Amino acid sequence: MVVLKTGPVPVGGVVLENHLVLAAGVLGTTGSSLARMLSLGAGGVVTKSIGPVPKDGHDGPCLAVLDDGLLNAMGLPNPSQDFVAELAPLAKKPVVISIFGGDPEEFAAVAGWFAGTAAAFELNLSCPHAEGYGAAIGSDPALVEACTRAVAQTGLPVWVKLTPNVTEITGIGRAAEKGGASAIVAINTVKAMRISTELRRPVLGHGFGGLSGPAVFPVAVRCVYELYEACRIPIIGCGGVSTADNVIEMMMAGASAVEIGSAVYRDVKIFETIKASLYAKDGIDPAGIVGCAHG
Ligand code: SIN
């Protein structure tokens, strides 16, 4: 397997401590859990998505553990502006704040609360099961461009997390780039459902939800590959990454870094495990493999 040399990783306006970033939604709801993931080897962390008003989320069950992934419909539960206080102990750390809103004005308002505390923002334009938010607006290129521009006006780097649940993801990536994004994150979860044959009803309270974990890795690789050909800004690969070889594969498709979520749910020490196989002092320059699968 290809092994990389160690060193800081500048990507999308943020200097990461390595190529591995905690994805939004897993252990990202408190300052102390974010600090813990940094201490357990994450090169950067993304918070749980924060929105314009506090939200309890969908009725349960909100999570189903499947053989090859996780199916969730949390419903974007979050404390809204109260979350600002959680971040005080993390000043100057590579903490990216995931935010959502229903329109560009709401995105700008939420971003404004965090000016001075964020290393960057990640716009959740991709949650597949939050009416009026996420993919509901992130499937429209004009809205993606407008929301990105509204947050870019803060002067902080903006990462835009894309939905795979569209016919043509490259058009959405280009819209984010046009709006002033510093990086694209691909992908959020794949819209999915399971039904309990015993109960004769969907396993999730919300009915359908978002699938993550190894089952979606090939979808994520395909999206990163297509975006690399369509966009110039860096891409952060996300979706089912659970091994060092998965990281290398994502990078060969075009990712400059990767986010890891579901694998953390299964093993909180996954960052150190992957780093042990991914890096060596005599490893190669990572820049040499980003996008190399394109020939
Ligand atoms: C949720 O909180 O519902 C999950 C967030 C997401 O899918 O973006």
Coordinates of C-alpha atoms and ligand atoms in Angstrom, one line a residue:
M1 CA 0.0 0.0 0.0
V2 CA 1.1 3.6 -0.6
V3 CA 2.4 5.3 2.5
L4 CA 2.4 9.0 3.0
K5 CA 4.9 11.3 4.7
T6 CA 3.7 13.1 7.8
G7 CA 3.2 16.8 8.2
P8 CA 0.5 19.5 8.4
V9 CA -2.1 19.4 5.7
P10 CA -3.4 22.8 4.5
V11 CA -6.8 22.3 2.8
G12 CA -9.7 24.6 2.1
G13 CA -8.2 27.4 4.2
V14 CA -7.6 25.2 7.3
V15 CA -4.3 23.7 8.4
L16 CA -5.1 20.1 9.5
E17 CA -2.8 18.1 11.7
N18 CA -3.2 15.1 9.3
H19 CA -5.5 14.0 6.4
L20 CA -8.2 12.6 8.7
V21 CA -11.1 14.8 9.9
L22 CA -14.0 13.9 12.2
A23 CA -17.2 14.2 10.0
A24 CA -20.2 16.2 11.2
G25 CA -22.7 14.3 13.3
V26 CA -20.6 11.9 15.3
L27 CA -19.3 12.9 18.7
G28 CA -19.5 16.6 17.7
T29 CA -22.1 17.9 20.0
T30 CA -19.9 19.2 22.9
G31 CA -16.6 21.0 23.1
S32 CA -15.2 18.2 25.3
S33 CA -16.1 15.4 22.8
L34 CA -14.5 17.4 19.9
A35 CA -11.4 18.0 22.0
R36 CA -11.3 14.2 22.8
M37 CA -11.4 13.3 19.1
L38 CA -8.5 15.7 18.4
S39 CA -6.6 14.1 21.3
L40 CA -7.4 10.6 19.7
G41 CA -5.7 11.6 16.5
A42 CA -8.2 13.4 14.3
G43 CA -6.4 16.0 12.2
G44 CA -9.4 18.3 12.4
V45 CA -13.0 18.1 13.6
V46 CA -16.4 19.1 12.2
T47 CA -19.2 19.9 14.7
K48 CA -22.7 18.6 14.7
S49 CA -24.8 20.9 12.4
I50 CA -26.0 24.0 14.1
G51 CA -29.1 25.9 12.8
P52 CA -31.1 29.1 13.3
V53 CA -33.4 27.8 16.1
P54 CA -33.0 25.0 18.6
K55 CA -34.4 21.7 17.3
D56 CA -35.3 18.4 19.0
G57 CA -35.0 16.3 15.9
H58 CA -37.2 13.6 14.5
D59 CA -39.2 11.1 16.6
G60 CA -37.3 7.9 17.2
P61 CA -36.0 5.4 16.4
C62 CA -33.4 7.8 14.8
L63 CA -30.6 5.3 14.2
A64 CA -30.4 1.7 12.8
V65 CA -27.1 -0.2 12.8
L66 CA -26.9 -2.3 9.7
D67 CA -24.3 -4.9 8.7
D68 CA -22.5 -2.6 6.3
G69 CA -23.4 0.9 7.6
L70 CA -25.6 3.1 9.6
L71 CA -29.1 4.4 8.7
N72 CA -30.0 7.7 10.5
A73 CA -32.8 10.2 10.6
M74 CA -31.8 12.4 13.5
G75 CA -33.6 15.5 12.2
L76 CA -30.8 18.0 12.8
P77 CA -31.2 18.2 16.6
N78 CA -29.1 21.1 17.9
P79 CA -29.0 23.8 20.6
S80 CA -28.6 26.6 18.1
Q81 CA -26.8 29.7 19.4
D82 CA -26.1 28.2 22.8
F83 CA -23.5 26.0 21.1
V84 CA -21.2 29.0 20.8
A85 CA -20.1 28.6 24.4
E86 CA -19.0 25.0 23.8
L87 CA -16.2 26.2 21.5
A88 CA -14.4 28.5 23.8
P89 CA -11.8 25.9 25.0
L90 CA -11.0 25.0 21.3
A91 CA -9.7 28.4 20.2
K92 CA -7.0 28.1 17.5
K93 CA -7.7 24.3 17.0
P94 CA -8.8 23.0 13.5
V95 CA -12.5 23.1 14.4
V96 CA -14.9 23.5 11.4
I97 CA -18.4 24.5 12.4
S98 CA -21.2 22.7 10.4
I99 CA -24.2 25.1 10.0
F100 CA -27.5 24.9 8.3
G101 CA -30.3 27.3 7.4
G102 CA -33.4 27.5 5.2
D103 CA -32.1 30.3 3.0
P104 CA -29.0 32.5 2.5
E105 CA -30.1 34.9 5.3
E106 CA -30.4 32.2 7.9
F107 CA -27.0 30.8 6.9
A108 CA -25.4 34.2 7.3
A109 CA -27.1 34.8 10.7
V110 CA -25.8 31.5 12.1
A111 CA -22.3 32.0 10.7
G112 CA -22.3 35.4 12.3
W113 CA -22.6 33.9 15.8
F114 CA -19.3 32.0 15.3
A115 CA -17.1 34.7 13.7
G116 CA -13.9 34.7 15.7
T117 CA -14.3 31.1 17.0
A118 CA -14.4 29.1 13.7
A119 CA -11.5 27.9 11.6
A120 CA -14.0 27.4 8.8
F121 CA -17.6 26.7 8.2
E122 CA -19.1 23.6 6.6
L123 CA -22.5 24.2 5.0
N124 CA -24.9 21.4 5.5
L125 CA -26.7 21.6 2.1
S126 CA -27.1 17.9 2.0
C127 CA -29.0 16.3 4.9
P128 CA -31.5 14.0 3.0
H129 CA -34.3 14.1 5.6
A130 CA -34.8 17.6 7.0
E131 CA -37.7 19.3 5.4
G132 CA -36.8 22.9 4.3
Y133 CA -33.1 22.4 5.1
G134 CA -30.1 20.4 3.8
A135 CA -30.7 18.6 0.5
A136 CA -34.1 20.4 0.1
I137 CA -32.1 23.5 -0.8
G138 CA -28.8 21.8 -1.6
S139 CA -30.2 20.2 -4.8
D140 CA -30.8 23.6 -6.4
P141 CA -27.5 25.1 -7.8
A142 CA -28.8 28.7 -7.5
L143 CA -29.5 28.3 -3.8
V144 CA -26.2 26.5 -3.2
E145 CA -24.4 29.4 -4.8
A146 CA -26.4 32.1 -2.8
C147 CA -26.0 30.3 0.6
T148 CA -22.2 29.8 -0.1
R149 CA -21.8 33.5 -1.0
A150 CA -23.8 34.6 2.1
V151 CA -21.4 32.8 4.4
A152 CA -18.2 33.6 2.4
Q153 CA -18.9 37.2 3.3
T154 CA -17.8 36.5 6.8
G155 CA -14.3 36.2 5.4
L156 CA -13.8 32.7 6.9
P157 CA -13.2 29.7 4.6
V158 CA -16.4 27.9 3.6
W159 CA -16.6 24.1 2.9
V160 CA -19.8 23.0 1.2
K161 CA -21.0 19.4 1.9
L162 CA -22.9 18.0 -1.0
T163 CA -25.7 15.6 -1.4
P164 CA -25.2 12.5 -3.6
N165 CA -29.0 12.3 -4.0
V166 CA -29.0 14.3 -7.3
T167 CA -28.7 13.3 -10.9
E168 CA -25.6 15.5 -11.5
I169 CA -23.4 16.3 -8.5
T170 CA -20.9 18.3 -10.6
G171 CA -23.4 21.1 -11.2
I172 CA -23.9 21.5 -7.5
G173 CA -20.1 21.5 -6.9
R174 CA -19.6 24.2 -9.5
A175 CA -22.3 26.3 -7.9
A176 CA -20.5 26.1 -4.6
E177 CA -17.2 27.1 -6.3
K178 CA -18.9 30.0 -8.0
G179 CA -20.3 31.2 -4.6
G180 CA -16.8 31.4 -3.2
A181 CA -16.4 28.0 -1.4
S182 CA -12.8 27.1 -0.3
A183 CA -13.5 23.4 -0.5
I184 CA -16.2 20.8 -1.3
V185 CA -17.1 17.9 1.0
A186 CA -18.4 14.9 -0.9
I187 CA -20.6 13.2 0.2
N188 CA -23.4 13.3 2.8
T189 CA -25.6 10.3 3.3
V190 CA -27.5 8.4 0.6
K191 CA -31.3 8.5 1.0
A192 CA -32.4 5.1 2.1
M193 CA -34.9 3.0 4.0
R194 CA -35.2 -0.4 5.8
I195 CA -38.5 -2.0 6.9
S196 CA -38.9 -4.3 9.9
T197 CA -40.6 -7.4 8.6
E198 CA -41.7 -8.2 12.1
L199 CA -43.3 -4.8 12.8
R200 CA -44.3 -4.3 9.1
R201 CA -43.2 -0.7 9.2
P202 CA -40.0 1.3 8.6
V203 CA -37.3 0.8 11.2
L204 CA -36.8 4.6 11.5
G205 CA -39.4 6.8 13.1
H206 CA -39.1 9.2 10.2
G207 CA -39.5 6.4 7.6
F208 CA -36.6 7.1 5.4
G209 CA -33.2 8.4 6.4
G210 CA -29.5 8.6 5.3
L211 CA -27.2 5.7 4.8
S212 CA -23.5 6.0 5.7
G213 CA -20.6 3.5 6.3
P214 CA -18.9 1.0 4.0
A215 CA -22.0 0.5 1.9
V216 CA -21.7 4.0 0.4
F217 CA -17.9 4.1 -0.1
P218 CA -18.1 3.3 -3.8
V219 CA -20.7 6.1 -4.3
A220 CA -18.5 8.6 -2.5
V221 CA -15.4 7.6 -4.6
R222 CA -17.5 8.1 -7.8
C223 CA -18.7 11.5 -6.6
V224 CA -15.1 12.7 -5.7
Y225 CA -13.8 11.4 -9.0
E226 CA -16.5 13.4 -11.0
L227 CA -16.1 16.5 -8.9
Y228 CA -12.3 16.5 -9.3
E229 CA -12.8 16.7 -13.1
A230 CA -15.4 19.5 -12.8
C231 CA -14.1 21.8 -10.1
R232 CA -10.8 23.5 -9.2
I233 CA -11.2 23.9 -5.4
P234 CA -10.0 21.1 -3.1
I235 CA -12.3 18.2 -2.4
I236 CA -12.6 16.5 1.0
G237 CA -13.8 12.9 0.6
C238 CA -16.5 11.6 3.0
G239 CA -18.5 8.4 3.0
G240 CA -17.6 5.0 4.3
V241 CA -13.9 5.6 4.9
S242 CA -12.7 3.0 7.5
T243 CA -9.2 1.9 6.5
A244 CA -5.9 3.5 5.4
D245 CA -6.4 2.0 1.9
N246 CA -9.8 3.7 1.7
V247 CA -8.0 7.0 2.4
I248 CA -5.5 6.4 -0.4
E249 CA -8.3 5.4 -2.8
M250 CA -10.2 8.6 -2.0
M251 CA -7.1 10.6 -2.6
M252 CA -6.4 8.9 -5.9
A253 CA -10.0 9.8 -6.9
G254 CA -9.2 13.5 -6.1
A255 CA -9.6 14.1 -2.4
S256 CA -7.1 16.3 -0.6
A257 CA -8.3 15.0 2.8
V258 CA -11.0 12.8 4.1
E259 CA -13.8 12.9 6.7
I260 CA -14.6 9.9 8.8
G261 CA -17.9 9.4 10.7
S262 CA -19.5 5.9 10.8
A263 CA -16.2 4.2 11.5
V264 CA -15.8 6.4 14.6
Y265 CA -19.2 5.1 15.8
R266 CA -17.7 1.6 15.7
D267 CA -14.2 2.4 17.0
V268 CA -13.4 5.6 18.7
K269 CA -9.7 5.0 18.2
I270 CA -10.1 4.7 14.4
F271 CA -7.9 7.8 13.7
E272 CA -4.8 6.3 15.4
T273 CA -5.4 2.9 13.8
I274 CA -5.6 4.4 10.3
K275 CA -2.6 6.8 10.9
A276 CA -0.4 3.8 12.0
S277 CA -0.8 2.3 8.4
L278 CA -1.1 5.6 6.5
Y279 CA 2.0 7.4 7.5
A280 CA 5.8 6.8 7.7
K281 CA 8.8 9.1 7.9
D282 CA 10.0 7.8 4.5
G283 CA 6.5 8.0 3.0
I284 CA 5.8 9.8 -0.3
D285 CA 4.5 13.4 -0.8
P286 CA 0.7 13.2 -0.6
A287 CA 0.4 15.8 -3.4
G288 CA 1.8 13.1 -5.8
I289 CA -1.3 10.9 -5.4
V290 CA -4.2 13.4 -5.3
G291 CA -6.2 12.7 -8.4
C292 CA -3.6 10.3 -9.9
A293 CA -6.4 7.9 -11.0
H294 CA -7.4 10.4 -13.6
G295 CA -4.3 9.5 -15.7
Ligands
SIN1 C1 -29.3 14.7 11.1 O1 -29.0 15.3 12.1 O2 -30.4 14.5 10.8 C2 -28.2 14.2 10.2 C3 -27.5 15.3 9.6 C4 -27.2 15.1 8.1 O3 -27.6 14.1 7.5 O4 -26.6 16.0 7.5

